[in-house]
CSV table of C-alpha atoms and ligand atoms in Angstrom, one decimal:
chain,number,residue,atom,x,y,z
J,1087,MET,CA,34.4,-34.4,29.2
J,1088,ALA,CA,35.4,-37.3,26.9
J,1089,LEU,CA,38.2,-35.6,24.6
J,1090,PRO,CA,41.0,-37.8,23.5
J,1091,ASP,CA,44.1,-37.8,25.9
J,1092,PHE,CA,45.9,-34.5,25.5
J,1093,SER,CA,45.7,-34.3,29.2
J,1094,LYS,CA,49.4,-34.6,29.8
J,1095,GLU,CA,50.5,-32.3,27.1
J,1096,MET,CA,51.2,-29.1,28.1
J,1097,ALA,CA,49.2,-29.6,31.4
J,1098,ARG,CA,51.3,-27.4,33.5
J,1099,PRO,CA,50.8,-24.3,31.5
J,1100,ARG,CA,47.5,-25.0,30.9
J,1101,ALA,CA,46.6,-25.6,34.6
J,1102,ASN,CA,48.4,-22.0,35.2
J,1103,MET,CA,46.5,-20.3,32.5
J,1104,VAL,CA,43.3,-21.4,34.5
J,1105,GLU,CA,44.8,-20.2,37.8
J,1106,ARG,CA,46.3,-17.3,36.9
J,1107,GLN,CA,44.5,-15.7,34.1
J,1108,LEU,CA,41.1,-17.0,34.5
J,1109,LYS,CA,40.1,-17.6,38.3
J,1110,ALA,CA,42.4,-15.0,39.3
J,1111,ARG,CA,40.1,-12.7,37.6
J,1112,ASP,CA,36.3,-13.0,37.1
J,1113,ILE,CA,36.1,-16.3,35.6
J,1114,SER,CA,33.8,-18.6,38.2
J,1115,ASP,CA,31.7,-20.7,36.1
J,1116,PRO,CA,33.0,-24.3,36.9
J,1117,ARG,CA,31.9,-25.8,33.6
J,1118,VAL,CA,33.9,-23.0,31.7
J,1119,LEU,CA,36.8,-23.5,34.0
J,1120,GLU,CA,36.6,-27.2,33.4
J,1121,ALA,CA,36.5,-26.8,29.6
J,1122,MET,CA,39.5,-24.2,29.4
J,1123,GLY,CA,41.3,-26.5,31.7
J,1124,ALA,CA,40.6,-29.6,29.3
J,1125,VAL,CA,40.9,-28.2,25.6
J,1126,PRO,CA,44.3,-28.6,24.5
J,1127,ARG,CA,44.8,-24.9,23.1
J,1128,HIS,CA,48.3,-25.6,21.6
J,1129,ILE,CA,47.1,-28.0,19.0
J,1130,PHE,CA,45.0,-24.9,17.4
J,1131,VAL,CA,48.3,-22.8,16.7
J,1132,GLU,CA,51.0,-23.2,14.4
J,1133,GLU,CA,53.9,-26.0,15.8
J,1134,ALA,CA,56.1,-22.9,16.0
J,1135,LEU,CA,54.1,-20.9,18.2
J,1136,ALA,CA,52.9,-23.9,20.5
J,1137,LEU,CA,55.0,-22.7,23.5
J,1138,ARG,CA,53.1,-19.4,23.4
J,1139,ALA,CA,49.8,-20.7,23.4
J,1140,TYR,CA,48.8,-20.6,27.0
J,1141,ASP,CA,50.0,-17.0,27.3
J,1142,ASP,CA,47.8,-14.1,28.5
J,1143,SER,CA,47.4,-12.8,25.0
J,1144,PRO,CA,46.4,-13.3,21.4
J,1145,ILE,CA,48.5,-15.2,18.9
J,1146,PRO,CA,48.8,-15.0,15.1
J,1147,ILE,CA,46.7,-17.7,13.3
J,1148,GLY,CA,47.6,-16.6,9.7
J,1149,HIS,CA,45.8,-14.5,7.2
J,1150,GLY,CA,45.9,-11.3,9.4
J,1151,GLN,CA,43.9,-13.1,12.0
J,1152,PHE,CA,44.3,-14.0,15.8
J,1153,ILE,CA,43.3,-16.5,18.3
J,1154,SER,CA,41.6,-14.5,20.9
J,1155,GLN,CA,43.5,-14.3,24.3
J,1156,PRO,CA,42.4,-17.0,26.6
J,1157,TYR,CA,40.7,-14.5,29.3
J,1158,MET,CA,38.7,-13.2,26.5
J,1159,VAL,CA,37.6,-16.7,25.1
J,1160,ALA,CA,36.7,-17.5,29.1
J,1161,SER,CA,35.0,-14.3,29.6
J,1162,MET,CA,32.5,-14.3,26.3
J,1163,THR,CA,31.7,-18.0,27.1
J,1164,GLN,CA,30.9,-17.2,30.7
J,1165,ALA,CA,28.5,-14.1,29.5
J,1166,LEU,CA,27.0,-16.7,26.9
J,1167,ALA,CA,26.3,-19.5,29.7
J,1168,PRO,CA,25.5,-22.4,27.1
J,1169,LYS,CA,23.3,-25.1,28.7
J,1170,PRO,CA,24.1,-29.0,27.5
J,1171,THR,CA,20.9,-28.5,25.4
J,1172,ASP,CA,21.7,-25.6,23.7
J,1173,ARG,CA,22.1,-24.8,20.0
J,1174,ILE,CA,24.8,-22.1,19.3
J,1175,LEU,CA,25.7,-20.2,16.5
J,1176,GLU,CA,29.6,-18.8,16.5
J,1177,ILE,CA,30.7,-16.3,13.9
J,1178,GLY,CA,34.6,-16.1,13.1
J,1179,SER,CA,35.6,-19.5,14.1
J,1180,GLY,CA,39.0,-18.9,13.1
J,1181,CYS,CA,41.4,-21.6,14.5
J,1182,GLY,CA,38.3,-23.4,16.1
J,1183,TYR,CA,39.5,-23.0,19.7
J,1184,GLN,CA,36.2,-21.1,21.0
J,1185,THR,CA,34.3,-23.6,18.9
J,1186,ALA,CA,35.9,-26.2,20.8
J,1187,ILE,CA,35.0,-25.0,24.2
J,1188,LEU,CA,31.4,-24.3,23.1
J,1189,ALA,CA,31.4,-27.8,21.7
J,1190,CYS,CA,32.1,-29.0,25.2
J,1191,LEU,CA,29.6,-27.1,26.9
J,1192,ALA,CA,26.6,-26.9,24.5
J,1193,GLY,CA,24.4,-29.4,22.7
J,1194,THR,CA,25.3,-28.2,19.2
J,1195,VAL,CA,27.8,-25.6,17.7
J,1196,HIS,CA,27.0,-24.0,14.0
J,1197,ALA,CA,30.2,-22.0,13.1
J,1198,VAL,CA,30.6,-19.7,10.2
J,1199,GLU,CA,34.0,-18.6,9.0
J,1200,ILE,CA,34.9,-16.5,6.1
J,1201,LEU,CA,38.4,-17.7,5.3
J,1202,ALA,CA,38.7,-21.1,3.7
J,1203,PRO,CA,42.2,-21.9,4.9
J,1204,LEU,CA,41.0,-21.5,8.5
J,1205,ARG,CA,37.7,-23.2,7.9
J,1206,ASP,CA,39.8,-26.3,6.8
J,1207,ARG,CA,42.6,-26.2,9.4
J,1208,SER,CA,39.9,-25.8,12.3
J,1209,LEU,CA,37.9,-28.6,10.8
J,1210,ALA,CA,40.9,-30.8,11.2
J,1211,THR,CA,41.7,-29.9,14.4
J,1212,LEU,CA,38.3,-30.1,15.9
J,1213,SER,CA,38.3,-33.6,14.6
J,1214,ARG,CA,41.3,-34.6,16.0
J,1215,LEU,CA,39.6,-33.7,19.4
J,1216,GLY,CA,36.6,-36.1,18.4
J,1217,LEU,CA,34.1,-33.3,18.6
J,1218,SER,CA,31.5,-34.5,16.4
J,1219,ASN,CA,28.5,-31.9,17.6
J,1220,VAL,CA,29.8,-28.9,15.1
J,1221,SER,CA,28.9,-28.1,11.9
J,1222,MET,CA,30.8,-25.2,10.1
J,1223,ARG,CA,29.8,-23.1,6.9
J,1224,LEU,CA,32.1,-21.0,4.7
J,1225,GLY,CA,30.5,-17.8,4.2
J,1226,ASP,CA,29.6,-14.4,5.5
J,1227,GLY,CA,28.7,-14.6,9.2
J,1228,ARG,CA,26.2,-11.3,9.1
J,1229,GLN,CA,23.9,-13.8,7.3
J,1230,GLY,CA,24.1,-16.1,10.3
J,1231,TRP,CA,22.8,-19.5,9.6
J,1232,PRO,CA,18.8,-19.5,8.9
J,1233,GLU,CA,18.6,-23.2,8.2
J,1234,PHE,CA,19.3,-24.0,12.1
J,1235,ALA,CA,17.6,-20.8,13.8
J,1236,PRO,CA,16.7,-19.9,16.4
J,1237,PHE,CA,19.8,-20.3,18.6
J,1238,GLN,CA,19.6,-20.1,22.2
J,1239,GLY,CA,23.6,-18.5,22.2
J,1240,ILE,CA,25.0,-16.7,19.3
J,1241,LEU,CA,28.9,-15.5,19.8
J,1242,VAL,CA,30.4,-13.2,17.5
J,1243,ALA,CA,34.3,-12.8,17.5
J,1244,ALA,CA,34.9,-9.9,15.2
J,1245,PHE,CA,33.9,-6.4,15.9
J,1246,SER,CA,31.3,-4.6,14.3
J,1247,GLU,CA,30.1,-0.7,14.5
J,1248,ALA,CA,26.3,-2.2,14.6
J,1249,LEU,CA,24.8,-5.4,15.6
J,1250,PRO,CA,23.9,-7.2,12.2
J,1251,LYS,CA,20.0,-7.4,12.3
J,1252,LYS,CA,20.0,-10.9,11.0
J,1253,LEU,CA,21.9,-12.3,13.7
J,1254,PHE,CA,19.3,-10.8,16.3
J,1255,ASP,CA,16.5,-12.1,14.2
J,1256,GLN,CA,18.2,-15.5,14.8
J,1257,LEU,CA,18.2,-15.5,18.5
J,1258,SER,CA,15.7,-17.3,20.4
J,1259,VAL,CA,13.3,-15.6,23.1
J,1260,GLY,CA,15.5,-15.6,26.3
J,1261,GLY,CA,18.6,-16.1,24.1
J,1262,ARG,CA,22.1,-14.5,24.5
J,1263,LEU,CA,24.2,-12.9,22.0
J,1264,VAL,CA,27.7,-11.6,22.9
J,1265,ILE,CA,29.6,-9.7,20.6
J,1266,PRO,CA,32.1,-6.6,20.2
J,1267,LEU,CA,30.7,-3.4,19.3
J,1268,GLY,CA,31.9,-0.2,18.5
J,1269,PRO,CA,34.4,2.0,16.7
J,1270,GLU,CA,37.4,0.0,16.0
J,1271,ASP,CA,39.8,1.9,18.7
J,1272,ASN,CA,36.8,1.8,21.5
J,1273,GLN,CA,35.5,-1.5,21.4
J,1274,ARG,CA,33.0,-3.0,23.8
J,1275,LEU,CA,32.3,-6.4,24.7
J,1276,VAL,CA,28.3,-6.2,24.8
J,1277,LEU,CA,25.9,-9.1,25.9
J,1278,ILE,CA,22.6,-8.8,24.3
J,1279,SER,CA,19.5,-10.6,25.3
J,1280,LYS,CA,16.1,-11.1,23.8
J,1281,ASP,CA,12.8,-10.5,26.0
J,1282,ALA,CA,9.5,-12.5,25.7
J,1283,ASP,CA,8.2,-9.6,23.4
J,1284,GLY,CA,11.2,-9.8,21.1
J,1285,GLY,CA,12.7,-6.6,22.6
J,1286,GLN,CA,16.5,-6.2,23.1
J,1287,ARG,CA,18.4,-5.8,26.3
J,1288,ARG,CA,21.8,-4.8,26.5
J,1289,ARG,CA,24.6,-5.0,29.1
J,1290,ILE,CA,28.0,-3.6,28.2
J,1291,LEU,CA,30.7,-6.1,29.6
J,1292,GLU,CA,34.1,-4.8,29.4
J,1293,GLY,CA,36.3,-3.1,26.9
J,1294,CYS,CA,38.1,-5.6,24.1
J,1295,ARG,CA,40.1,-5.3,21.0
J,1296,PHE,CA,38.9,-7.7,18.0
J,1297,VAL,CA,39.6,-7.8,14.2
J,1298,PRO,CA,36.8,-6.5,12.5
J,1299,LEU,CA,33.7,-8.5,10.9
J,1300,VAL,CA,34.2,-7.9,7.0
E,611,SAH,N1,37.7,-17.0,18.0
E,611,SAH,C1,38.7,-17.2,16.8
E,611,SAH,C2,38.8,-16.2,15.6
E,611,SAH,C3,39.1,-14.7,16.1
E,611,SAH,S1,39.8,-13.8,14.9
E,611,SAH,C4,40.0,-17.9,17.4
E,611,SAH,O1,40.1,-17.6,18.5
E,611,SAH,O2,40.8,-18.3,16.5
E,611,SAH,C5,38.1,-13.4,14.0
E,611,SAH,C6,37.8,-14.3,12.8
E,611,SAH,O3,36.4,-13.8,12.2
E,611,SAH,C7,38.7,-14.5,11.8
E,611,SAH,O4,38.9,-15.9,11.8
E,611,SAH,C8,38.0,-14.0,10.7
E,611,SAH,O5,38.5,-14.7,9.5
E,611,SAH,C9,36.5,-14.2,10.8
E,611,SAH,N2,35.8,-13.3,10.1
E,611,SAH,C10,35.6,-11.9,9.9
E,611,SAH,N3,34.5,-11.5,9.2
E,611,SAH,C11,34.0,-12.6,9.3
E,611,SAH,C12,32.5,-12.6,8.6
E,611,SAH,N4,32.0,-11.6,8.0
E,611,SAH,N5,31.8,-13.8,8.6
E,611,SAH,C13,32.7,-14.9,9.1
E,611,SAH,N6,33.7,-14.9,9.6
E,611,SAH,C14,34.4,-13.5,10.0
């Protein structure tokens, strides 16, 4: 993974995060563990919160939004299982941390974020990391990004009562979509795949707590 050298910055808390929060739970995909061990999570949050960046919890990123807990990022990524040639759509890229993890593992990442200040800040952070396989659009993620469809993987980082139809339409046959579904107080992370005949297969992964897809 050819990231600029942030490897010494906060190396100990990052290694602890991988051991205690990811390996100690059910994260076993070596590529996911490597990416989580390499991407400097602390540069995605405000400097005042950098010391908390590797805590086992979400952290505020402004505008009422949160960077997801490290375990949740890893779990969603492991379920998505991006391959090095995959084109991935990410909805709700926020501070860009999940985007960076996906960019390390996939061919290209197309991210959609609805809040301009978060889009601007995340693009600046991603360029510090030299990740050039990411494109980002400001707008409503429920529309997906039809110009680049179909996607082999779609990851949604905000909950919805129902699966937005346009997202499933933009998933390739055999593709995987990870999304938190449910009523706000009883959300489930769901893995949805598209069969050869275009049908839907769903697997509930775990309970979760996300902000709403607006
Ligand atoms: N995974 C990101 C952000 C999670 S918070 C991180 O770790 O930083 C969810 C994000 O979804 C927020 O940034 C919010 O602005 C965005 N969002 C909410 N509704 C959206 C929509 N309809 N389209 C695109 N982004 C949306």
